[in-house]
């Protein structure tokens, strides 16, 4: 009897298990189907918004992009640290630059847990070489063209632009660039290597777990901080006659051991280059991970006053705003901020910089009043894209550009031009406040019209959700690709 009872229970138990699974699928399917339908609708709507502005039968826009470039060695960050025997620290700390293994452990832990992007200069050449050698042998490593300028140039060439790229590269490097990219700069024998420590969301390193996918970049670059291609780049600008001038890569100067007065002289030459360009040429400055307060102040003096457009992420925006308001640099901010928070910070940056531009122009005589008002501000976050564009300015197609930036975020991080909704999710709220001020309007996310645009003061604001990639191929270079793609539709 006991044996028969066991057989019966096993037989009916299997049936019950199957029934439970079928019931679970029955009850789960409508919800999943609804989510799938929603993602499909948002995706098709974003694609439609992107396609509203075509580049067919139009002369290829010309974009000049500087400065610098490198070769990225991309590895799984945790695997590399484990391989070299670097133990997780109990004391996460921010360091402006790195000199030894202990500081790397502390700095990596500081940014890894919240999942915030970071980039640090390694003063210790020997230790950096050991890290590179360890990364070379790591399974799954990849080499790619790196540096803000080459990455932005590559994206813009892909999207239909002719590009003048300011940088000094090896022959192997230039061989892999698009035929639509012309290089201005001298040849170097060996390109600088930047080590990209990537990690996915939920990655573990000791007792630390990353809240989102991101990367930690280490370099010991002693060429790019000197903007060595600037003279040749400037010489070719006049004949190239660009529609847009883009400046990036200046974070290479951050905490670099220049001789006294060297950095000021370089940035002063850059300011002369920017101010001497035609007023009709838009100037975009792409921010990056700056931690040295003095270089941020130099940027506010030499570079930002000559830029019509700024691009940055959710870490760099509060960093800039903090300095503009007279406070210290903000090294680490919320990696998943709300839309209202970002929009308020954007409005304030826009207001302060334009007030400074206006006051600066009034103080100077007409001949030297080269400061430009800020007419475009693009902030890219994991969950959404946000743009402020001055009405009546040279920047056009803001809605489509915001959609394109959103789609490019998924394309780059997933490593595919074709967006797969099964490898994406929406993490932006179903509705968002336009400001943190009490009583502010809430805007619902409409699947059929996912890019929300509205007018305020003298500018238009557009916000688009990102189909966040869940099968991460690469985060490094994300901001550069996103910013470049957004710019292409606005020149």
Tab-separated table of C-alpha atoms in Angstrom:
chain	number	residue	atom	x	y	z
A	1	UNK	CA	0.000	0.000	0.000
A	2	UNK	CA	2.789	2.395	0.917
A	3	UNK	CA	4.573	1.651	-2.362
A	4	UNK	CA	1.392	2.126	-4.387
A	5	UNK	CA	0.648	5.367	-2.522
A	6	UNK	CA	4.103	6.682	-3.377
A	7	UNK	CA	3.687	5.845	-7.073
A	8	UNK	CA	0.259	7.509	-7.100
A	9	UNK	CA	1.631	10.603	-5.365
A	10	UNK	CA	4.557	10.805	-7.799
A	11	UNK	CA	2.169	10.426	-10.745
A	12	UNK	CA	-0.292	13.012	-9.490
A	13	UNK	CA	2.529	15.212	-8.119
A	14	UNK	CA	3.957	15.560	-11.628
A	15	UNK	CA	0.493	16.463	-12.892
A	16	UNK	CA	0.083	19.080	-10.128
A	17	UNK	CA	3.523	20.557	-10.900
A	18	UNK	CA	2.622	20.835	-14.568
A	19	UNK	CA	-0.697	22.421	-13.655
A	20	UNK	CA	1.068	24.977	-11.436
A	21	UNK	CA	3.443	25.890	-14.261
A	22	UNK	CA	0.563	26.223	-16.746
A	23	UNK	CA	-1.408	28.363	-14.309
A	24	UNK	CA	1.643	30.556	-13.717
A	25	UNK	CA	2.092	31.001	-17.447
A	26	UNK	CA	-1.636	31.685	-17.853
A	27	UNK	CA	-1.643	34.428	-15.243
A	28	UNK	CA	1.752	35.838	-16.211
A	29	UNK	CA	1.320	35.947	-19.969
A	30	UNK	CA	-1.069	38.924	-20.249
A	31	UNK	CA	1.227	41.081	-18.137
A	32	UNK	CA	4.332	40.060	-20.078
A	33	UNK	CA	2.481	40.479	-23.354
A	34	UNK	CA	1.417	43.951	-22.237
A	35	UNK	CA	5.015	44.874	-21.369
A	36	UNK	CA	6.250	43.473	-24.676
A	37	UNK	CA	3.587	45.395	-26.576
A	38	UNK	CA	4.521	48.558	-24.705
A	39	UNK	CA	8.212	48.217	-25.534
A	40	UNK	CA	7.389	47.471	-29.161
A	41	UNK	CA	5.186	50.564	-29.364
A	42	UNK	CA	7.777	52.828	-27.727
A	43	UNK	CA	10.488	51.470	-30.025
A	44	UNK	CA	8.467	51.905	-33.224
A	45	UNK	CA	7.472	55.418	-32.106
A	46	UNK	CA	11.078	56.409	-31.385
A	47	UNK	CA	12.171	55.016	-34.748
A	48	UNK	CA	9.423	56.986	-36.451
A	49	UNK	CA	10.537	60.166	-34.658
A	50	UNK	CA	14.154	59.518	-35.663
A	51	UNK	CA	13.167	59.022	-39.309
A	52	UNK	CA	11.207	62.287	-39.464
A	53	UNK	CA	14.480	63.997	-40.334
A	54	UNK	CA	16.278	62.309	-43.201
A	55	UNK	CA	19.698	63.053	-44.654
A	56	UNK	CA	18.899	61.709	-48.121
A	57	UNK	CA	19.670	63.914	-51.116
A	58	UNK	CA	21.374	66.414	-48.825
A	59	UNK	CA	25.073	67.321	-48.855
A	60	UNK	CA	26.944	65.539	-46.080
A	61	UNK	CA	27.345	67.885	-43.103
A	62	UNK	CA	30.946	68.728	-42.236
A	63	UNK	CA	32.087	68.323	-38.637
A	64	UNK	CA	35.529	69.040	-37.171
A	65	UNK	CA	36.263	67.004	-34.019
A	66	UNK	CA	39.256	67.319	-31.659
A	67	UNK	CA	41.305	66.176	-29.781
A	68	UNK	CA	43.408	63.090	-29.330
A	69	UNK	CA	42.792	59.381	-29.434
A	70	UNK	CA	43.988	56.098	-28.042
A	71	UNK	CA	43.506	52.361	-28.206
A	72	UNK	CA	41.024	50.974	-25.687
A	73	UNK	CA	41.729	47.602	-24.110
A	74	UNK	CA	38.334	46.490	-22.819
A	75	UNK	CA	38.069	43.783	-20.165
A	76	UNK	CA	35.733	42.574	-17.456
A	77	UNK	CA	36.862	44.715	-14.544
A	78	UNK	CA	36.204	42.262	-11.728
A	79	UNK	CA	37.960	39.453	-13.608
A	80	UNK	CA	41.066	41.592	-14.066
A	81	UNK	CA	41.208	42.673	-10.433
A	82	UNK	CA	40.758	39.056	-9.330
A	83	UNK	CA	43.471	37.918	-11.738
A	84	UNK	CA	46.078	40.322	-10.381
A	85	UNK	CA	45.061	39.439	-6.822
A	86	UNK	CA	43.671	42.861	-5.906
A	87	UNK	CA	41.440	42.282	-2.904
A	88	UNK	CA	38.319	44.385	-2.266
A	89	UNK	CA	38.982	47.151	0.214
A	90	UNK	CA	36.946	47.834	3.356
A	91	UNK	CA	37.466	51.545	2.768
A	92	UNK	CA	36.045	52.907	-0.508
A	93	UNK	CA	37.726	56.246	-1.168
A	94	UNK	CA	37.828	58.860	-3.909
A	95	UNK	CA	41.314	59.591	-5.298
A	96	UNK	CA	42.061	62.358	-7.803
A	97	UNK	CA	44.721	60.117	-9.382
A	98	UNK	CA	46.217	56.694	-8.725
A	99	UNK	CA	49.709	55.649	-7.634
A	100	UNK	CA	49.373	52.098	-6.299
A	101	UNK	CA	47.205	49.002	-5.962
A	102	UNK	CA	45.612	50.100	-2.680
A	103	UNK	CA	44.376	53.355	-4.208
A	104	UNK	CA	43.007	51.474	-7.218
A	105	UNK	CA	41.100	49.121	-4.917
A	106	UNK	CA	39.665	52.009	-2.911
A	107	UNK	CA	38.764	54.094	-5.971
A	108	UNK	CA	37.238	51.192	-7.928
A	109	UNK	CA	35.079	50.230	-4.929
A	110	UNK	CA	33.953	53.850	-4.514
A	111	UNK	CA	32.452	53.993	-8.022
A	112	UNK	CA	31.660	50.291	-8.571
A	113	UNK	CA	28.970	49.928	-5.884
A	114	UNK	CA	26.729	52.799	-7.138
A	115	UNK	CA	27.596	51.955	-10.758
A	116	UNK	CA	29.035	55.361	-11.626
A	117	UNK	CA	31.423	55.970	-14.515
A	118	UNK	CA	34.928	57.144	-13.623
A	119	UNK	CA	38.256	57.819	-15.313
A	120	UNK	CA	41.580	58.196	-13.499
A	121	UNK	CA	45.172	58.970	-14.422
A	122	UNK	CA	47.760	56.441	-13.196
A	123	UNK	CA	51.010	58.126	-12.171
A	124	UNK	CA	52.778	54.795	-11.635
A	125	UNK	CA	53.872	53.646	-15.125
A	126	UNK	CA	55.146	50.312	-13.837
A	127	UNK	CA	51.885	49.385	-12.136
A	128	UNK	CA	49.895	50.517	-15.179
A	129	UNK	CA	52.037	48.281	-17.435
A	130	UNK	CA	51.379	45.343	-15.104
A	131	UNK	CA	47.631	45.967	-15.380
A	132	UNK	CA	47.824	46.113	-19.184
A	133	UNK	CA	49.831	42.890	-19.339
A	134	UNK	CA	47.289	41.188	-17.095
A	135	UNK	CA	44.464	42.455	-19.317
A	136	UNK	CA	46.139	41.250	-22.530
A	137	UNK	CA	45.892	37.619	-21.371
A	138	UNK	CA	42.385	37.865	-19.969
A	139	UNK	CA	39.804	35.792	-21.894
A	140	UNK	CA	37.224	37.899	-23.695
A	141	UNK	CA	39.311	41.062	-23.898
A	142	UNK	CA	38.742	43.394	-26.870
A	143	UNK	CA	40.706	46.163	-28.559
A	144	UNK	CA	38.976	49.136	-30.120
A	145	UNK	CA	39.520	52.696	-31.299
A	146	UNK	CA	39.219	54.919	-28.227
A	147	UNK	CA	39.192	58.534	-27.119
A	148	UNK	CA	36.303	61.001	-27.137
A	149	UNK	CA	37.225	62.613	-30.457
A	150	UNK	CA	37.714	59.430	-32.556
A	151	UNK	CA	34.587	57.824	-31.084
A	152	UNK	CA	32.443	60.887	-31.811
A	153	UNK	CA	34.035	61.189	-35.248
A	154	UNK	CA	33.267	57.541	-35.987
A	155	UNK	CA	29.628	57.905	-35.000
A	156	UNK	CA	29.191	61.083	-37.038
A	157	UNK	CA	30.785	59.488	-40.110
A	158	UNK	CA	28.462	56.495	-39.707
A	159	UNK	CA	25.482	58.839	-39.472
A	160	UNK	CA	26.339	60.653	-42.715
A	161	UNK	CA	28.915	63.373	-41.940
A	162	UNK	CA	32.335	64.189	-43.372
A	163	UNK	CA	34.711	64.612	-40.458
A	164	UNK	CA	38.032	66.324	-39.807
A	165	UNK	CA	39.584	64.585	-36.793
A	166	UNK	CA	42.297	66.256	-34.739
A	167	UNK	CA	44.614	63.643	-33.245
A	168	UNK	CA	48.029	61.998	-33.514
A	169	UNK	CA	47.653	58.331	-34.381
A	170	UNK	CA	49.655	55.313	-35.479
A	171	UNK	CA	49.250	54.042	-39.081
A	172	UNK	CA	47.344	50.978	-37.801
A	173	UNK	CA	44.920	53.294	-36.047
A	174	UNK	CA	44.152	55.439	-39.095
A	175	UNK	CA	43.694	52.337	-41.269
A	176	UNK	CA	40.552	51.335	-39.340
A	177	UNK	CA	38.902	54.763	-39.469
A	178	UNK	CA	36.014	55.508	-41.810
A	179	UNK	CA	36.851	56.783	-45.296
A	180	UNK	CA	34.775	59.841	-44.407
A	181	UNK	CA	37.266	60.838	-41.676
A	182	UNK	CA	40.315	62.985	-42.497
A	183	UNK	CA	43.013	63.052	-39.836
A	184	UNK	CA	44.842	66.240	-38.879
A	185	UNK	CA	47.860	65.414	-36.714
A	186	UNK	CA	51.274	63.786	-36.809
A	187	UNK	CA	51.988	60.047	-36.817
A	188	UNK	CA	53.029	58.283	-33.608
A	189	UNK	CA	54.752	54.908	-33.445
A	190	UNK	CA	52.816	53.496	-30.493
A	191	UNK	CA	49.345	54.732	-29.504
A	192	UNK	CA	48.488	55.192	-25.852
A	193	UNK	CA	46.497	52.363	-24.287
A	194	UNK	CA	43.504	53.125	-22.085
A	195	UNK	CA	42.318	50.278	-19.881
A	196	UNK	CA	38.525	49.975	-19.736
A	197	UNK	CA	37.230	47.971	-16.759
A	198	UNK	CA	33.639	47.148	-17.688
A	199	UNK	CA	31.106	45.540	-15.340
A	200	UNK	CA	27.425	44.567	-15.708
A	201	UNK	CA	24.552	45.423	-13.399
A	202	UNK	CA	24.553	43.113	-10.396
A	203	UNK	CA	28.268	42.256	-10.695
A	204	UNK	CA	29.951	41.304	-7.411
A	205	UNK	CA	33.429	42.132	-6.149
A	206	UNK	CA	33.849	40.927	-2.599
A	207	UNK	CA	30.942	42.356	-0.626
A	208	UNK	CA	30.255	45.051	-3.246
A	209	UNK	CA	27.474	44.706	-5.844
A	210	UNK	CA	27.098	47.146	-8.744
A	211	UNK	CA	23.729	48.893	-9.011
A	212	UNK	CA	24.068	49.364	-12.774
A	213	UNK	CA	26.381	48.495	-15.659
A	214	UNK	CA	29.248	50.924	-16.158
A	215	UNK	CA	33.021	51.214	-16.511
A	216	UNK	CA	36.112	52.410	-14.684
A	217	UNK	CA	38.840	53.762	-16.992
A	218	UNK	CA	42.549	53.888	-16.165
A	219	UNK	CA	45.197	55.514	-18.330
A	220	UNK	CA	48.804	56.641	-18.104
A	221	UNK	CA	48.540	58.813	-21.216
A	222	UNK	CA	51.431	61.210	-21.802
A	223	UNK	CA	50.576	62.337	-25.366
A	224	UNK	CA	46.917	63.377	-25.416
A	225	UNK	CA	47.110	65.893	-22.537
A	226	UNK	CA	49.281	68.125	-24.750
A	227	UNK	CA	46.671	68.473	-27.544
A	228	UNK	CA	49.567	67.872	-29.932
A	229	UNK	CA	47.378	67.880	-33.043
A	230	UNK	CA	45.902	71.328	-32.374
A	231	UNK	CA	48.233	73.239	-34.728
A	232	UNK	CA	47.617	70.962	-37.737
A	233	UNK	CA	43.920	70.800	-36.897
A	234	UNK	CA	43.690	74.605	-36.867
A	235	UNK	CA	45.590	74.832	-40.164
A	236	UNK	CA	43.093	72.558	-41.932
A	237	UNK	CA	39.943	74.119	-40.443
A	238	UNK	CA	39.686	77.050	-42.861
A	239	UNK	CA	39.725	74.909	-45.992
A	240	UNK	CA	37.499	72.249	-44.421
A	241	UNK	CA	34.827	74.844	-43.581
A	242	UNK	CA	32.894	72.794	-40.991
A	243	UNK	CA	29.260	73.241	-40.054
A	244	UNK	CA	30.105	72.215	-36.493
A	245	UNK	CA	33.228	72.180	-34.327
A	246	UNK	CA	33.331	69.599	-31.510
A	247	UNK	CA	35.826	69.603	-28.635
A	248	UNK	CA	36.360	66.625	-26.334
A	249	UNK	CA	39.111	64.681	-24.637
A	250	UNK	CA	40.185	67.504	-22.330
A	251	UNK	CA	39.852	65.246	-19.278
A	252	UNK	CA	43.279	63.906	-20.302
A	253	UNK	CA	44.614	67.101	-18.722
A	254	UNK	CA	42.943	66.314	-15.396
A	255	UNK	CA	45.619	65.765	-12.713
A	256	UNK	CA	48.320	65.398	-15.380
A	257	UNK	CA	51.752	66.514	-14.057
A	258	UNK	CA	52.259	69.549	-16.318
A	259	UNK	CA	55.088	71.992	-15.762
A	260	UNK	CA	53.970	75.314	-14.322
A	261	UNK	CA	52.001	77.314	-16.872
A	262	UNK	CA	51.867	74.539	-19.534
A	263	UNK	CA	48.177	73.762	-19.219
A	264	UNK	CA	47.196	77.437	-19.184
A	265	UNK	CA	49.171	77.998	-22.370
A	266	UNK	CA	47.528	75.020	-24.126
A	267	UNK	CA	44.011	76.033	-23.115
A	268	UNK	CA	44.700	79.637	-24.077
A	269	UNK	CA	45.665	78.450	-27.590
A	270	UNK	CA	42.483	76.386	-27.707
A	271	UNK	CA	40.441	79.431	-26.667
A	272	UNK	CA	42.038	81.418	-29.503
A	273	UNK	CA	41.147	78.647	-31.954
A	274	UNK	CA	37.522	78.555	-30.805
A	275	UNK	CA	37.071	82.320	-30.708
A	276	UNK	CA	38.616	82.770	-34.167
A	277	UNK	CA	36.165	80.360	-35.814
A	278	UNK	CA	33.256	81.849	-37.728
A	279	UNK	CA	30.282	82.839	-35.527
A	280	UNK	CA	28.099	80.807	-37.882
A	281	UNK	CA	29.915	77.601	-36.900
A	282	UNK	CA	28.368	75.892	-33.894
A	283	UNK	CA	30.786	74.796	-31.156
A	284	UNK	CA	29.982	71.774	-28.981
A	285	UNK	CA	32.001	70.865	-25.876
A	286	UNK	CA	31.648	67.308	-24.587
A	287	UNK	CA	32.222	67.111	-20.846
A	288	UNK	CA	33.829	64.129	-19.120
A	289	UNK	CA	34.946	62.909	-15.708
A	290	UNK	CA	36.813	65.897	-14.240
A	291	UNK	CA	37.885	65.789	-10.593
A	292	UNK	CA	40.540	68.500	-10.381
A	293	UNK	CA	38.882	71.763	-9.386
A	294	UNK	CA	41.491	73.961	-11.068
A	295	UNK	CA	40.963	72.426	-14.511
A	296	UNK	CA	37.197	72.857	-14.173
A	297	UNK	CA	37.818	76.530	-13.437
A	298	UNK	CA	40.128	76.692	-16.470
A	299	UNK	CA	37.372	75.176	-18.630
A	300	UNK	CA	34.935	77.803	-17.370
A	301	UNK	CA	37.436	80.463	-18.385
A	302	UNK	CA	38.925	79.145	-21.627
A	303	UNK	CA	36.464	76.720	-23.246
A	304	UNK	CA	32.850	76.894	-22.092
A	305	UNK	CA	32.390	80.621	-22.924
A	306	UNK	CA	33.102	79.757	-26.585
A	307	UNK	CA	30.670	76.821	-26.765
A	308	UNK	CA	27.096	77.105	-28.053
A	309	UNK	CA	26.384	73.522	-26.975
A	310	UNK	CA	27.340	71.296	-24.042
A	311	UNK	CA	26.961	67.513	-23.618
A	312	UNK	CA	27.312	65.612	-20.354
A	313	UNK	CA	25.985	62.772	-18.186
A	314	UNK	CA	24.201	62.616	-14.839
A	315	UNK	CA	27.517	62.787	-12.934
A	316	UNK	CA	29.016	65.674	-14.881
A	317	UNK	CA	25.927	67.935	-14.725
A	318	UNK	CA	25.820	68.379	-10.916
A	319	UNK	CA	29.626	68.590	-10.947
A	320	UNK	CA	29.517	71.612	-13.269
A	321	UNK	CA	26.553	73.171	-11.475
A	322	UNK	CA	28.240	72.864	-8.092
A	323	UNK	CA	31.293	74.737	-9.359
A	324	UNK	CA	29.152	77.398	-11.044
A	325	UNK	CA	27.430	78.038	-7.698
A	326	UNK	CA	30.749	78.444	-5.898
A	327	UNK	CA	30.808	75.061	-4.168
A	328	UNK	CA	33.295	72.220	-4.367
A	329	UNK	CA	33.264	69.672	-7.165
A	330	UNK	CA	30.686	66.898	-6.802
A	331	UNK	CA	32.665	63.696	-7.360
A	332	UNK	CA	29.776	61.228	-7.037
A	333	UNK	CA	26.099	61.931	-7.675
A	334	UNK	CA	22.954	59.816	-7.924
A	335	UNK	CA	23.571	57.409	-10.845
A	336	UNK	CA	19.799	57.058	-11.400
A	337	UNK	CA	18.370	60.572	-10.965
A	338	UNK	CA	14.751	61.570	-11.500
A	339	UNK	CA	13.800	63.586	-14.579
A	340	UNK	CA	12.685	66.565	-12.466
A	341	UNK	CA	16.059	66.725	-10.697
A	342	UNK	CA	18.005	66.727	-13.971
A	343	UNK	CA	15.723	69.316	-15.575
A	344	UNK	CA	16.089	71.691	-12.621
A	345	UNK	CA	19.868	71.333	-12.754
A	346	UNK	CA	19.861	71.904	-16.525
A	347	UNK	CA	17.765	75.060	-16.190
A	348	UNK	CA	20.162	76.423	-13.598
A	349	UNK	CA	23.286	75.674	-15.659
A	350	UNK	CA	21.619	77.271	-18.695
A	351	UNK	CA	20.627	80.350	-16.683
A	352	UNK	CA	23.978	80.858	-14.933
A	353	UNK	CA	26.113	80.386	-18.045
A	354	UNK	CA	23.968	82.724	-20.120
A	355	UNK	CA	23.977	85.321	-17.369
A	356	UNK	CA	27.780	85.071	-17.258
A	357	UNK	CA	27.949	85.394	-21.041
A	358	UNK	CA	25.753	88.476	-20.991
A	359	UNK	CA	27.750	90.126	-18.195
A	360	UNK	CA	31.043	89.230	-19.860
A	361	UNK	CA	29.960	90.735	-23.175
A	362	UNK	CA	28.866	93.965	-21.461
A	363	UNK	CA	32.211	94.287	-19.673
A	364	UNK	CA	34.355	93.801	-22.805
A	365	UNK	CA	34.660	96.021	-25.825
A	366	UNK	CA	33.066	94.903	-29.082
A	367	UNK	CA	36.242	93.508	-30.660
A	368	UNK	CA	37.051	91.166	-27.811
A	369	UNK	CA	33.511	90.122	-26.874
A	370	UNK	CA	33.870	86.559	-28.138
A	371	UNK	CA	31.776	84.827	-25.478
A	372	UNK	CA	28.818	82.910	-26.911
A	373	UNK	CA	25.465	82.342	-25.242
A	374	UNK	CA	24.674	78.705	-24.480
A	375	UNK	CA	21.889	77.653	-26.848
A	376	UNK	CA	21.946	73.868	-26.476
A	377	UNK	CA	22.377	71.568	-23.469
A	378	UNK	CA	22.131	67.772	-23.788
A	379	UNK	CA	22.220	65.483	-20.753
A	380	UNK	CA	22.313	61.725	-21.278
A	381	UNK	CA	21.392	59.379	-18.430
A	382	UNK	CA	20.783	55.662	-18.239
A	383	UNK	CA	17.001	56.048	-18.170
A	384	UNK	CA	16.360	59.068	-20.411
A	385	UNK	CA	17.712	61.801	-22.687
A	386	UNK	CA	17.020	65.491	-22.008
A	387	UNK	CA	17.728	68.542	-24.167
A	388	UNK	CA	17.290	72.279	-23.724
A	389	UNK	CA	17.505	74.247	-26.999
A	390	UNK	CA	17.033	77.997	-27.358
A	391	UNK	CA	14.103	78.860	-29.620
A	392	UNK	CA	15.216	80.552	-32.829
A	393	UNK	CA	18.790	79.287	-32.487
A	394	UNK	CA	20.709	77.410	-35.186
A	395	UNK	CA	19.875	74.017	-33.641
A	396	UNK	CA	16.982	72.275	-35.373
A	397	UNK	CA	14.970	69.045	-35.131
A	398	UNK	CA	15.235	68.796	-31.342
A	399	UNK	CA	12.500	66.183	-30.981
A	400	UNK	CA	14.017	63.875	-33.591
A	401	UNK	CA	17.519	64.435	-32.211
A	402	UNK	CA	16.395	63.448	-28.724
A	403	UNK	CA	14.813	60.284	-30.114
A	404	UNK	CA	17.972	59.443	-32.062
A	405	UNK	CA	20.120	59.952	-28.963
A	406	UNK	CA	17.852	57.576	-27.045
A	407	UNK	CA	18.013	54.880	-29.727
A	408	UNK	CA	21.790	55.270	-30.040
A	409	UNK	CA	22.165	54.557	-26.324
A	410	UNK	CA	20.661	51.100	-26.829
A	411	UNK	CA	22.488	50.459	-30.106
A	412	UNK	CA	25.882	51.216	-28.616
A	413	UNK	CA	25.495	49.447	-25.279
A	414	UNK	CA	23.953	46.334	-26.876
A	415	UNK	CA	26.497	46.428	-29.713
A	416	UNK	CA	23.893	46.166	-32.466
A	417	UNK	CA	22.258	48.584	-34.890
A	418	UNK	CA	19.078	46.511	-34.687
A	419	UNK	CA	17.256	47.080	-31.411
A	420	UNK	CA	15.815	43.921	-29.847
A	421	UNK	CA	12.951	44.755	-27.439
A	422	UNK	CA	13.488	41.410	-25.661
A	423	UNK	CA	16.896	42.750	-24.566
A	424	UNK	CA	15.604	46.084	-23.314
A	425	UNK	CA	13.524	47.592	-20.549
A	426	UNK	CA	12.094	50.965	-19.617
A	427	UNK	CA	13.214	52.240	-16.236
A	428	UNK	CA	11.949	55.809	-16.588
A	429	UNK	CA	8.800	56.424	-14.568
A	430	UNK	CA	5.385	56.197	-16.260
A	431	UNK	CA	5.062	59.926	-15.675
A	432	UNK	CA	7.492	62.604	-14.562
A	433	UNK	CA	7.364	66.064	-13.006
A	434	UNK	CA	8.908	68.845	-15.072
A	435	UNK	CA	10.436	70.289	-11.875
A	436	UNK	CA	10.884	69.494	-8.192
A	437	UNK	CA	8.989	72.683	-7.366
A	438	UNK	CA	5.724	72.020	-5.622
A	439	UNK	CA	2.727	71.898	-7.941
A	440	UNK	CA	4.795	71.283	-11.064
A	441	UNK	CA	3.134	69.726	-14.074
A	442	UNK	CA	3.389	65.966	-14.520
A	443	UNK	CA	3.823	64.561	-18.019
A	444	UNK	CA	2.756	60.967	-18.724
A	445	UNK	CA	4.912	58.728	-20.879
A	446	UNK	CA	2.840	58.109	-24.013
A	447	UNK	CA	3.945	54.981	-25.852
A	448	UNK	CA	2.836	56.347	-29.234
A	449	UNK	CA	4.559	59.705	-28.635
A	450	UNK	CA	7.374	58.911	-26.209
A	451	UNK	CA	9.381	62.124	-26.799
A	452	UNK	CA	7.823	64.875	-24.700
A	453	UNK	CA	8.606	68.462	-25.784
A	454	UNK	CA	7.374	71.767	-24.386
A	455	UNK	CA	8.312	75.467	-24.307
A	456	UNK	CA	9.591	77.419	-21.327
A	457	UNK	CA	11.079	80.930	-21.168
A	458	UNK	CA	13.230	81.292	-24.309
A	459	UNK	CA	13.883	77.582	-24.852
A	460	UNK	CA	12.319	74.243	-25.724
A	461	UNK	CA	12.793	71.122	-23.584
A	462	UNK	CA	12.591	67.578	-24.941
A	463	UNK	CA	12.756	64.362	-22.900
A	464	UNK	CA	12.868	60.830	-24.319
A	465	UNK	CA	12.932	57.474	-22.494
A	466	UNK	CA	15.824	55.094	-23.170
A	467	UNK	CA	15.213	51.443	-23.994
A	468	UNK	CA	17.880	50.354	-21.524
A	469	UNK	CA	19.946	47.467	-22.875
A	470	UNK	CA	19.799	44.387	-20.623
A	471	UNK	CA	22.415	42.405	-22.567
A	472	UNK	CA	25.372	44.776	-22.185
A	473	UNK	CA	28.160	44.601	-24.757
A	474	UNK	CA	29.969	47.835	-23.865
A	475	UNK	CA	29.255	50.990	-21.863
A	476	UNK	CA	32.536	52.814	-22.615
A	477	UNK	CA	32.052	55.399	-25.334
A	478	UNK	CA	28.312	55.507	-24.727
A	479	UNK	CA	28.131	59.211	-24.000
A	480	UNK	CA	30.269	60.090	-27.019
A	481	UNK	CA	28.096	58.023	-29.372
A	482	UNK	CA	24.881	59.411	-27.884
A	483	UNK	CA	26.001	63.052	-28.041
A	484	UNK	CA	27.362	62.699	-31.566
A	485	UNK	CA	24.185	61.061	-32.866
A	486	UNK	CA	22.020	63.773	-31.336
A	487	UNK	CA	24.135	66.531	-32.871
A	488	UNK	CA	23.994	65.058	-36.381
A	489	UNK	CA	20.277	65.842	-36.773
A	490	UNK	CA	20.617	69.371	-35.410
A	491	UNK	CA	23.230	70.896	-37.750
